[in-house]
Structure formats: structure tokens, C-alpha cells
Amino acid sequence: MIQSTMMDFPLTLNYLLDRAVQLFPRAEIVSRLPDRTLHRYTYVDFYQRARKLAESLQKAGLTRGDRVATLMWNHYAHLEAYFGIPAAGGVTHTLNLRLHPQDIAYIAKHAGDRFLIVDDILLPLVREVLAGVQFERIFVVSLTGEYPPNEFESYEDLLATATGHFDYPDLAENEAAAMCYTSGTTGRPKGVVYSHRAMVLHSFATSLADTFAFSQRDVVTPVVPMFHANGWGVPYSALMVGAKQVFPGPYLDPENLLDLFEKEQVTFAAGVPTIWLGIAQLLERQPQRFKLQSIRMAVGGAAVPEGLIRTFDHFNLQLIHAWGMTETTPTAAVSRLKRHMDTLPEDERYHIRAKQGVAVPFVEMRAVNEEEVILWDGKKMGELQVRGPWITGSYYGEEALQKNFTTDGWFRTGDVVTIDSEGYMKIVDRTKDLIKSGGEWISSVDLENALMDHPDVAEASVIGVAHPKWQERPIAAVVFKEGRQVSEEELRAHLTERFSKWWLPDAFVILAEIPRTSAGKFYKKALREQLQDWQWDE
Ligand code: ADP
């Protein structure tokens, strides 16, 4: 063995902060405020404020590894917290503002958060959260321009305690930089702690041309909340490459988003399918209204219907399907066509783009069936297991959850998948959502995507409901596009083209809206509760 001659240079977020200001001082950060006006400043302003936050937190008594919670929408101050807290040796703990106050309190308590930084427009929520947890100090970001009420402190006053003389602590790359709890779609929230190293490597991997291709020439918008799996790492990668960043604040509706994309000339945006479904509908209704750049739109968090990729191609907007979890920082797989696939028939190309994709460099994937690693044949189903430098190896403070990890060092995702011979993984379902009918499995994901490909259907979600004879049978909840409606027979006929008869839902329930999780995904648990007393015909 011979030792390398390379320097020992830690991979920390502080490096990204310094590089950004040194090379891209003029890059802009634009945020939508509650009054819908746009707040804008440059990387220089951001850099100074993030470092002031670091210094003032240290003055306030923050020590290495202390958690500072954030309860915020996506905007400049959240970005300051993303970098300022770890710069001081602290850990940014993003709290999900869409959860029930009791759950937020549980999570903050479990994480042992010392301080809280919060948007002023969220103070009513904070007051409810405070019934279940105490923070040493609470700093309020004034997005409305109003000074915070007496019982709270002002974030600006905190920053004003900084002198501007601040040296980064000597951080090791494996120290914690951030933490996030899973949104609890399938169980109690579980905490994941991210290291500086994981965040930096994740930023590199997501910037690759075959992932999201981030460049300093980009204008990026994380529509995905910054409290949801690090805003998919977009703010970190954007800072690393020096891209302009545009934040939607509390306005995530199609009108406001498209207006922002147009005004700020956005070239990359990331969000869950429900966001893009809404945007596609508005574009279809008013195709001429918005003058957009060609935008790369990363979509993940739930499966994307193939028809949606086609719709956006029609508008010269490119949907890029990716897969990830809170536990995987989150980006772990992305579906891009390989060079030799350009000559495939169009339908096949869309099938591939609608899969969840191939693992990004340094993430390894396998599918396991009854403890056997299965072949990549695109047919056999197994549980997806992953490992890599930004995949969590445990949950914070939860020894009992070791069953989520295999003895040979892989993380068990709970997703059921196939992997084809080219390495493209396709999610069949979450283990808990697979429908078992007469001893055979039915994929709810395949059914709902096929339904959403019907021109009159806006949203669809399929669940298994207990059945006296078949164990479970699928029931589809469907939302029609505005002013449209089709019969149950037509929906069934539409599915008959693609699926065998026993896969077809036994009933279609027409809803005004599918219940959503805090991350904007369809919430099957709520749907199951709504339909639990379903009466089957004799
Ligand atoms: P939660 O489990 O609370 O929804 P996450 O946001 O971490 O929290 O969600 C991760 C899960 O989301 C994955 O295990 C998978 O089931 C689902 N998911 C993520 N990306 C995709 C995708 N592109 N297609 C289908 N499902 C996805």
C-alpha cells in the first residue's frame, strides 16, 4: 500500500458559501413575499447575512451540533438558515409547516431543537406548536415588514448583534449539517441527519449533466418546500454552481408559479407531480398566456403519469423524472434516455422516461425478493434497497428501527420495484399500497397513472379495500378536469386497453379533490379512511 499525496480537504458547506461569493457576487436571489412583491438581493448580501447569522447564533450560545429549527416557506431567509446554521457548527432542522401542530411539537422535541427561526406569517401555527414543546429562543423573520409581537425576538435584531468578524469553526466533513424528519406518509416521522460530506457529494451528483445539469447560467426554483428533504438539495447545488435562485414563498398555485417562471426567466424547477399536474392544466387552458424559457422540470416524490411528460414536451418543457426519499438526501435515481435509445419508437421512449430511472453515481440499487437479490429483467418485483454516501445508515435516536437496514449494509426503502436490463428502476408500489387480490398483486401506481392519462381526468388515486372474497379489491378515486366528465364505463374501457380484467377497479368514486399529504402527494391513508366502510354488492 502507498499513501496518496493528496491533501486532506474536508467537504463542507462553508466551502460552497465562500466560492459563491468569490466567483458569483452578482448572482441574484429572488423571493416572493406574502404581499406578492418580489424581494431581491445578491449573493454578496446573502453571504454577509448567512455569516452574520452564524456569528450571532454563536453569540447566543449555540455550540457544535446544536439543532436550530426552521419553520419557513421557501425564501431568502430560509436559504440563510440553510447555510448560516451549519457555518456556526449547528444543525439546520427544517420543520414541516403542513403537519399538525402536535406532530411538529413531537418532532422538535425528539430532535432536541434549541432555537427556532420562523416566518412571521406562521406565528399562529407556532403558538399552537408551543403547547407541546419549548424552544430556548424564537427568532421571527419579518416577511410582512411588521415588528414581531413582544413574546418573540426579531431575526433582524439577532443578525444586528454580529460584528462581521467571524471565523468558521474547524468542521470535519462527517459532522451533522442538517436534519429532516420523513413526512410520515406511511408511519410515525423518523429523523435523518445529513453530514456536510453527504450534502456536498449530493450537490455534485445532482449537478451532473445526466442528473439535473445545474450550471451558473441557470435560474432555479425549488417549488418543493425547503422543509421537504432539503428542497431536494436544489439550493445547495445552485449555490455550488453559482446559479440565480428564485423562491416562490407561500405561493405554490399554478398562476403564481407560472408568473414567477415567466418574470424571472426560470430554467429549472423541482416539484411533486401534483404541482405539475396543476401547471399543465393551466397551460392547456391558456397556452399563449405565459412566455416561458425552455424549463427543465424535475418531478419526483410520487410517480409521474406518462401523459404528463408528453403534455410538457408539447409545450417545449422537459419533465425529468427522479426518485428519492428523505433518507436518501433525496436524489438517488433519475430517468434520462441513453444515447442508443434515441432510435426507439416514441412510445417506448416515453415508457422509459416515466420509469424512476437509473441510480446516480455512487448510489447502488438492488431489488430483493424474499431475501434474494433478483435479476434485472424488468419483470420480477422486489423491494428496492439502496446504499451510498448520502443514504442514511440509521434513524436519529431510534435503535428499534434497525429493521429498516439489512445486515449487509443496505437501506430498505419499502418501495416495490422492477429493474430492467438497462438498469432502469420502476416503482410498482409502496409495500403498504400494493393491492393483494386473490393472492396476486395489483399495482395501484400503474392504474392511477393510466387513469391520469385519460384526457378528461385531472387526478386519480387507487387503493385496495378489504373484500370478503378476494382479500382486497382496487377502488379508484377520480377527479375530473374542470367542466369535464366521463362515465364509469368509459373509464373502465380506457383501462381495459392496458390491463387484464382482474386488475380493473371494482368501483370509481368521483371526488372534488384527492386528499394530499403535507408534501403535496396523494394521501392514501386519508382516502382509505374515507372508504373503509365500503359496502360490496353481494
Ligand atoms: P414520505 O414517505 O413521507 O412520503 P418521502 O418524501 O421521503 O416521505 O417519500 C419517499 C417515498 O416517495 C419513496 O419511498 C417512494 O415511495 C415515493 N417516491 C419518491 N419518488 C418517487 C417517484 N419518482 N415515483 C414514485 N414514487 C416516488
XYZ file of C-alpha atoms and ligand atoms in Angstrom:
565
model
C 0.000 0.000 0.000
C 1.175 3.507 -0.727
C -0.439 6.573 0.799
C -1.679 9.163 -1.663
C -0.053 12.579 -1.827
C -3.405 14.354 -1.838
C -4.339 16.972 0.731
C -6.831 16.231 3.433
C -9.524 18.758 2.440
C -12.908 18.394 4.152
C -16.090 18.573 2.088
C -18.116 21.211 3.951
C -20.911 23.599 3.082
C -18.738 26.538 4.155
C -16.643 25.984 1.079
C -19.766 26.385 -1.103
C -20.619 29.633 0.665
C -17.171 31.124 0.099
C -16.977 30.051 -3.507
C -20.374 31.511 -4.282
C -19.447 34.996 -3.125
C -15.949 34.912 -4.545
C -16.997 33.931 -8.056
C -20.668 34.901 -8.385
C -21.176 38.010 -6.245
C -23.716 39.388 -8.692
C -25.898 36.281 -8.901
C -29.392 37.077 -7.635
C -31.689 35.546 -5.063
C -35.341 36.440 -5.623
C -38.170 35.627 -3.214
C -41.934 36.056 -3.414
C -43.167 37.814 -0.257
C -46.615 37.444 1.340
C -47.833 40.653 -0.377
C -46.770 39.039 -3.695
C -43.995 41.573 -4.325
C -40.509 40.251 -5.031
C -37.636 40.617 -2.587
C -34.274 40.519 -4.349
C -30.672 40.701 -3.316
C -27.338 39.291 -4.499
C -25.025 36.521 -3.389
C -22.929 39.188 -1.625
C -25.878 40.260 0.538
C -26.761 36.651 1.152
C -23.194 35.726 2.100
C -22.895 38.548 4.587
C -26.213 37.759 6.215
C -25.602 33.992 6.387
C -22.292 34.652 8.145
C -23.936 37.181 10.454
C -26.467 34.523 11.346
C -23.627 32.096 12.123
C -21.825 34.632 14.293
C -24.923 35.813 16.134
C -26.062 32.247 16.837
C -22.681 31.531 18.377
C -23.050 34.677 20.476
C -26.468 33.424 21.527
C -24.762 30.324 22.892
C -25.007 27.860 20.002
C -22.474 25.077 20.380
C -21.320 22.372 17.985
C -24.096 20.039 16.929
C -26.942 22.128 18.422
C -30.141 21.925 16.414
C -31.772 25.106 15.169
C -35.258 24.502 13.820
C -36.772 26.412 10.915
C -40.485 26.811 10.265
C -40.486 28.673 6.984
C -41.624 28.837 3.399
C -39.076 28.950 0.580
C -37.308 32.327 0.545
C -34.014 34.133 1.126
C -34.066 33.862 4.929
C -34.567 30.111 4.743
C -31.530 29.962 2.490
C -29.600 31.998 5.077
C -30.579 29.393 7.686
C -29.572 26.552 5.326
C -26.002 27.885 5.317
C -25.682 30.140 8.372
C -26.577 27.479 10.936
C -24.096 24.832 9.710
C -21.462 27.565 9.222
C -21.547 28.019 13.006
C -21.275 24.270 13.590
C -25.025 23.896 14.175
C -27.582 21.666 12.512
C -30.457 23.099 10.438
C -33.595 21.210 11.303
C -36.345 22.021 8.817
C -39.808 21.573 10.324
C -42.726 20.747 8.052
C -45.263 23.547 8.441
C -48.046 21.489 6.913
C -48.029 18.914 9.689
C -50.411 19.021 12.617
C -49.023 21.285 15.398
C -48.821 18.299 17.763
C -46.699 16.395 15.257
C -44.433 19.399 14.749
C -44.005 19.611 18.520
C -43.251 15.882 18.740
C -40.595 16.181 16.031
C -38.953 19.299 17.515
C -38.857 17.634 20.915
C -37.490 14.380 19.549
C -34.741 16.273 17.716
C -33.942 18.361 20.796
C -34.177 21.684 18.918
C -32.768 24.596 20.955
C -33.709 27.605 18.862
C -36.409 28.251 16.276
C -36.383 30.607 13.295
C -39.870 31.222 11.952
C -41.771 33.317 9.383
C -43.992 35.989 10.912
C -46.944 34.763 8.864
C -46.614 31.410 10.639
C -46.851 32.755 14.188
C -50.424 31.445 14.704
C -49.046 27.976 13.965
C -46.069 28.492 16.276
C -48.383 29.402 19.140
C -50.134 26.057 18.705
C -46.840 24.188 18.443
C -45.674 25.807 21.673
C -48.376 23.898 23.546
C -46.234 20.808 23.052
C -42.601 21.940 23.022
C -40.409 24.774 24.274
C -37.545 26.474 22.452
C -34.894 28.490 24.261
C -35.318 31.381 21.857
C -37.574 32.074 18.900
C -36.453 34.459 16.143
C -39.083 35.849 13.806
C -38.361 36.721 10.176
C -40.467 39.701 9.265
C -41.747 38.998 5.755
C -44.620 41.463 6.138
C -42.391 44.275 7.407
C -44.074 44.292 10.823
C -42.029 44.049 14.000
C -42.745 40.768 15.837
C -45.037 40.747 18.889
C -43.472 41.071 22.348
C -43.211 37.433 23.302
C -40.856 36.770 20.359
C -37.486 38.116 19.209
C -36.706 39.639 15.850
C -34.443 37.786 13.410
C -33.072 41.121 12.177
C -32.194 42.102 15.763
C -30.358 38.797 16.122
C -28.321 39.484 12.959
C -27.590 43.004 14.255
C -25.644 41.522 17.182
C -22.987 40.273 14.734
C -19.828 42.329 14.243
C -18.867 40.836 10.870
C -15.740 39.308 12.369
C -16.366 35.625 12.206
C -14.165 32.589 11.626
C -15.670 29.281 10.668
C -15.145 26.567 13.234
C -12.849 23.807 12.071
C -15.537 21.430 10.828
C -14.997 17.797 9.938
C -16.871 16.627 6.867
C -18.762 13.943 8.733
C -20.284 16.351 11.234
C -24.006 16.947 11.018
C -25.141 19.902 8.896
C -28.890 19.370 8.659
C -31.691 17.124 9.681
C -35.157 16.311 8.452
C -37.967 14.002 9.502
C -39.848 11.873 6.983
C -43.280 13.338 6.402
C -44.896 10.245 7.826
C -46.921 9.156 4.807
C -46.537 5.579 5.976
C -45.885 5.832 9.707
C -44.508 7.911 12.573
C -41.991 10.582 11.462
C -38.387 9.387 11.572
C -35.338 11.628 11.763
C -32.471 11.637 9.287
C -29.241 13.556 9.989
C -27.202 14.755 6.996
C -23.456 15.321 7.117
C -21.615 18.141 5.350
C -19.956 15.495 3.222
C -23.269 13.931 2.166
C -24.689 17.327 1.186
C -21.611 18.275 -0.823
C -21.423 14.965 -2.668
C -25.167 15.085 -3.306
C -24.707 18.567 -4.791
C -22.100 17.218 -7.181
C -24.189 14.218 -8.200
C -27.328 16.266 -8.834
C -25.392 18.797 -10.904
C -24.169 16.202 -13.393
C -25.414 16.592 -16.944
C -27.323 13.326 -16.732
C -28.984 14.284 -13.464
C -30.262 17.894 -13.387
C -27.347 19.553 -15.211
C -27.019 22.611 -12.960
C -24.982 25.484 -14.326
C -24.187 29.029 -13.242
C -26.270 30.080 -16.251
C -29.394 28.527 -14.735
C -32.224 30.219 -12.903
C -33.503 27.624 -10.458
C -36.703 27.385 -8.443
C -37.274 24.786 -5.782
C -41.066 24.628 -5.754
C -40.672 21.650 -3.466
C -40.690 23.071 0.065
C -37.300 23.546 1.666
C -38.689 21.598 4.640
C -39.212 18.567 2.427
C -35.963 16.585 2.048
C -33.693 19.655 1.792
C -35.710 21.141 -1.057
C -34.272 18.124 -2.924
C -30.849 19.673 -2.449
C -31.580 22.277 -5.130
C -30.500 25.324 -3.044
C -27.161 23.653 -2.216
C -26.354 22.644 -5.793
C -27.445 26.059 -7.062
C -25.095 27.809 -4.664
C -22.263 25.451 -5.550
C -22.510 26.261 -9.248
C -23.441 29.941 -8.785
C -26.947 29.875 -10.267
C -29.605 32.538 -9.733
C -32.200 31.281 -7.260
C -35.897 32.115 -7.310
C -38.150 31.203 -4.389
C -41.963 31.088 -4.529
C -42.582 31.997 -0.859
C -46.041 30.824 0.216
C -47.487 30.920 -3.328
C -47.431 27.446 -4.872
C -50.509 27.719 -7.097
C -50.130 27.402 -10.903
C -50.915 31.090 -11.620
C -48.291 32.458 -9.274
C -45.692 29.864 -10.231
C -46.038 30.437 -13.965
C -45.958 34.182 -13.407
C -42.719 33.759 -11.451
C -41.207 31.425 -14.076
C -42.002 33.965 -16.771
C -40.850 37.103 -14.936
C -37.597 35.667 -13.618
C -36.845 33.531 -16.695
C -36.612 30.308 -14.727
C -34.774 27.439 -16.471
C -35.005 24.724 -13.812
C -37.712 23.918 -11.278
C -38.409 20.987 -8.989
C -41.712 19.764 -7.556
C -44.038 16.841 -6.856
C -46.420 15.612 -9.624
C -49.479 17.398 -8.175
C -47.716 20.752 -8.753
C -47.004 19.905 -12.395
C -50.498 18.477 -12.952
C -51.941 21.857 -11.938
C -49.497 23.761 -14.122
C -50.211 21.538 -17.144
C -53.924 22.214 -16.807
C -53.421 25.964 -16.746
C -51.102 25.823 -19.765
C -53.636 23.710 -21.657
C -56.391 26.210 -20.898
C -54.303 29.266 -21.776
C -51.424 28.124 -23.980
C -50.460 31.624 -25.119
C -50.576 33.373 -21.780
C -47.089 32.758 -20.390
C -43.835 33.300 -22.283
C -41.552 30.680 -20.788
C -37.943 29.712 -21.346
C -37.347 26.060 -22.015
C -37.556 24.744 -18.438
C -36.158 21.503 -17.061
C -38.778 20.397 -14.550
C -37.635 17.792 -12.071
C -40.506 15.706 -10.780
C -40.407 13.128 -8.013
C -41.811 12.203 -4.644
C -44.572 10.243 -6.353
C -44.877 8.558 -9.745
C -45.422 10.751 -12.766
C -48.081 9.810 -15.330
C -46.553 9.284 -18.773
C -49.148 11.573 -20.355
C -47.862 14.472 -18.280
C -44.373 14.091 -19.769
C -45.948 14.174 -23.241
C -48.030 17.248 -22.393
C -44.996 19.197 -21.244
C -42.938 18.129 -24.281
C -45.718 19.660 -26.346
C -45.030 22.989 -24.591
C -41.276 22.551 -25.034
C -40.890 21.970 -21.301
C -38.933 18.939 -20.194
C -40.108 16.816 -17.270
C -37.239 14.896 -15.694
C -38.437 12.051 -13.522
C -36.361 11.310 -10.445
C -36.699 9.127 -7.382
C -35.639 9.723 -3.831
C -36.561 9.791 -0.169
C -35.846 11.890 2.893
C -33.494 9.030 3.798
C -31.552 9.458 0.533
C -30.880 13.251 0.794
C -33.022 12.750 -1.515
C -31.886 12.300 -5.140
C -30.866 8.712 -5.855
C -32.185 7.838 -9.328
C -33.102 9.763 -12.440
C -34.618 8.738 -15.751
C -32.745 10.066 -18.759
C -32.624 8.295 -22.099
C -29.351 6.638 -23.027
C -27.860 7.629 -26.347
C -28.774 4.403 -28.118
C -32.423 4.841 -27.053
C -32.954 7.835 -29.331
C -33.867 5.473 -32.154
C -36.532 3.610 -30.163
C -40.185 4.146 -31.121
C -41.704 7.194 -29.430
C -43.972 5.184 -27.122
C -41.052 3.192 -25.760
C -39.084 6.350 -25.115
C -41.947 7.725 -23.053
C -42.261 4.438 -21.137
C -38.619 4.724 -20.154
C -38.849 8.382 -19.190
C -41.819 7.556 -16.963
C -39.754 4.990 -15.039
C -37.954 6.202 -11.914
C -34.612 5.792 -13.611
C -31.065 4.622 -13.107
C -29.043 5.168 -9.951
C -26.953 8.349 -9.931
C -23.185 7.825 -9.491
C -22.280 6.482 -6.045
C -25.748 5.222 -5.281
C -26.164 1.467 -5.603
C -29.546 -0.150 -6.132
C -30.770 -3.690 -5.875
C -34.159 -5.349 -5.661
C -34.638 -8.144 -3.191
C -37.303 -10.785 -3.197
C -37.661 -12.987 -0.110
C -34.056 -12.217 0.778
C -32.735 -12.991 -2.679
C -31.308 -10.346 -4.944
C -33.374 -10.557 -8.106
C -32.409 -10.303 -11.725
C -32.637 -7.065 -13.631
C -35.220 -8.371 -16.079
C -37.825 -5.618 -15.835
C -40.436 -8.131 -14.701
C -39.696 -9.632 -11.318
C -40.739 -7.473 -8.408
C -38.732 -6.949 -5.259
C -38.088 -4.459 -2.514
C -35.746 -1.673 -3.536
C -32.631 -1.427 -1.375
C -30.000 1.270 -1.757
C -26.663 2.291 -0.318
C -24.227 5.112 -0.857
C -22.533 8.109 0.776
C -25.781 10.120 1.035
C -28.060 7.262 2.074
C -28.858 7.185 5.786
C -27.477 4.251 7.744
C -29.815 4.676 10.722
C -32.562 6.886 12.157
C -31.888 9.576 14.720
C -32.399 8.253 18.234
C -34.312 5.157 17.124
C -32.369 1.987 17.824
C -35.516 -0.050 17.293
C -35.731 0.895 13.634
C -32.708 -1.164 12.637
C -35.104 -3.482 10.791
C -35.085 -0.859 8.045
C -31.482 -1.795 7.287
C -30.113 -5.132 6.134
C -27.299 -6.894 7.926
C -25.089 -6.456 4.859
C -25.443 -2.667 4.944
C -28.309 -1.665 2.659
C -31.252 0.632 3.393
C -34.650 -0.977 2.841
C -36.797 1.603 1.064
C -40.195 -0.085 1.426
C -40.764 0.509 -2.296
C -41.588 -2.449 -4.515
C -39.856 -2.201 -7.878
C -38.711 -3.882 -11.049
C -35.311 -3.111 -12.564
C -34.855 -3.689 -16.292
C -31.750 -4.965 -18.057
C -30.647 -1.369 -18.760
C -30.773 -0.591 -15.030
C -33.984 1.493 -15.097
C -35.920 1.055 -11.891
C -39.699 1.278 -11.920
C -41.760 1.694 -8.781
C -44.611 -0.779 -8.747
C -45.879 0.466 -5.404
C -45.029 1.139 -1.823
C -45.155 -2.132 0.073
C -48.135 -0.816 2.007
C -50.030 0.327 -1.087
C -49.736 -2.826 -3.201
C -53.171 -4.360 -3.602
C -53.443 -8.067 -2.958
C -56.342 -9.615 -4.807
C -56.937 -13.361 -4.740
C -53.267 -13.947 -3.894
C -51.959 -11.808 -6.775
C -50.514 -8.303 -6.635
C -52.013 -5.293 -8.369
C -50.000 -2.097 -8.765
C -52.012 0.931 -7.672
C -49.391 3.190 -9.280
C -49.896 1.677 -12.742
C -53.668 2.009 -12.504
C -53.675 5.597 -11.321
C -51.151 6.693 -13.930
C -53.222 5.084 -16.666
C -56.319 6.873 -15.359
C -54.490 10.201 -15.292
C -53.528 9.637 -18.915
C -57.230 9.873 -19.826
C -57.776 13.337 -21.375
C -60.665 14.195 -19.044
C -59.111 13.037 -15.779
C -57.181 15.509 -13.629
C -56.240 13.323 -10.670
C -56.564 9.685 -9.718
C -55.617 7.565 -6.759
C -56.235 3.851 -6.385
C -56.404 1.955 -3.114
C -57.087 -1.603 -2.058
C -60.218 -2.034 0.028
C -60.867 -5.151 2.112
C -63.070 -7.619 0.245
C -64.816 -10.692 1.679
C -63.868 -12.964 -1.204
C -60.738 -11.521 -2.801
C -58.958 -10.195 0.290
C -58.649 -6.766 -1.343
C -60.042 -5.145 -4.459
C -58.989 -1.878 -6.086
C -61.203 1.188 -5.880
C -60.286 4.268 -7.874
C -60.861 7.812 -6.676
C -61.053 10.158 -9.659
C -61.149 13.936 -10.070
C -62.259 15.245 -13.466
C -60.750 18.239 -15.207
C -62.778 21.433 -14.918
C -66.030 21.151 -16.852
C -65.359 17.576 -17.983
C -66.962 14.297 -17.008
C -66.953 10.713 -18.294
C -68.914 7.637 -17.371
C -67.599 4.765 -15.294
C -67.951 2.531 -18.365
C -65.643 4.774 -20.344
C -63.019 4.811 -17.599
C -63.204 1.054 -17.418
C -62.901 0.774 -21.209
C -59.877 3.077 -21.125
C -58.143 0.782 -18.622
C -59.183 -2.404 -20.446
C -56.806 -1.436 -23.245
C -53.840 -1.786 -20.889
C -54.724 -4.191 -18.092
C -56.146 -7.631 -17.631
C -59.708 -7.747 -16.393
C -58.970 -8.708 -12.797
C -56.804 -5.574 -12.380
C -59.676 -3.197 -13.164
C -61.038 -1.226 -10.208
C -64.350 -2.579 -8.940
C -65.621 0.920 -8.311
C -64.898 4.514 -9.259
C -65.558 7.213 -6.706
C -65.754 10.733 -8.101
C -64.257 13.359 -5.800
C -63.709 17.120 -5.973
C -60.143 16.661 -4.742
C -57.868 13.809 -3.662
C -56.615 14.337 -0.090
C -52.963 15.372 -0.046
C -50.067 14.825 2.344
C -48.047 17.656 3.796
C -45.671 17.262 0.861
C -48.467 17.550 -1.691
C -48.626 13.853 -2.547
C -51.900 11.957 -2.754
C -52.662 10.790 0.758
C -53.837 7.204 0.564
C -54.231 6.803 4.296
C -56.898 9.523 4.336
C -58.551 8.015 1.279
C -58.590 4.595 2.927
C -60.246 6.093 5.987
C -62.887 7.692 3.754
C -63.632 4.388 2.031
C -63.107 1.924 4.854
C -66.785 1.079 5.272
C -67.272 0.370 1.603
C -70.227 -1.963 1.038
C -69.611 -4.544 -1.657
C -72.598 -5.835 -3.635
C -73.456 -9.394 -2.776
P -42.921 10.047 2.732
O -42.541 8.589 2.847
O -43.491 10.562 3.984
O -43.736 10.380 1.516
P -40.565 10.976 1.401
O -40.844 12.296 0.846
O -39.220 10.689 1.906
O -41.556 10.800 2.594
O -41.028 9.956 0.315
C -40.263 8.908 -0.205
C -41.174 7.981 -0.965
O -41.836 8.665 -2.006
C -40.464 6.855 -1.649
O -40.225 5.781 -0.775
C -41.436 6.476 -2.750
O -42.452 5.610 -2.273
C -42.065 7.782 -3.097
N -41.420 8.322 -4.306
C -40.409 9.201 -4.387
N -40.106 9.490 -5.670
C -40.954 8.759 -6.423
C -41.162 8.603 -7.824
N -40.451 9.283 -8.704
N -42.123 7.746 -8.229
C -42.879 7.057 -7.341
N -42.740 7.172 -6.005
C -41.794 8.008 -5.547
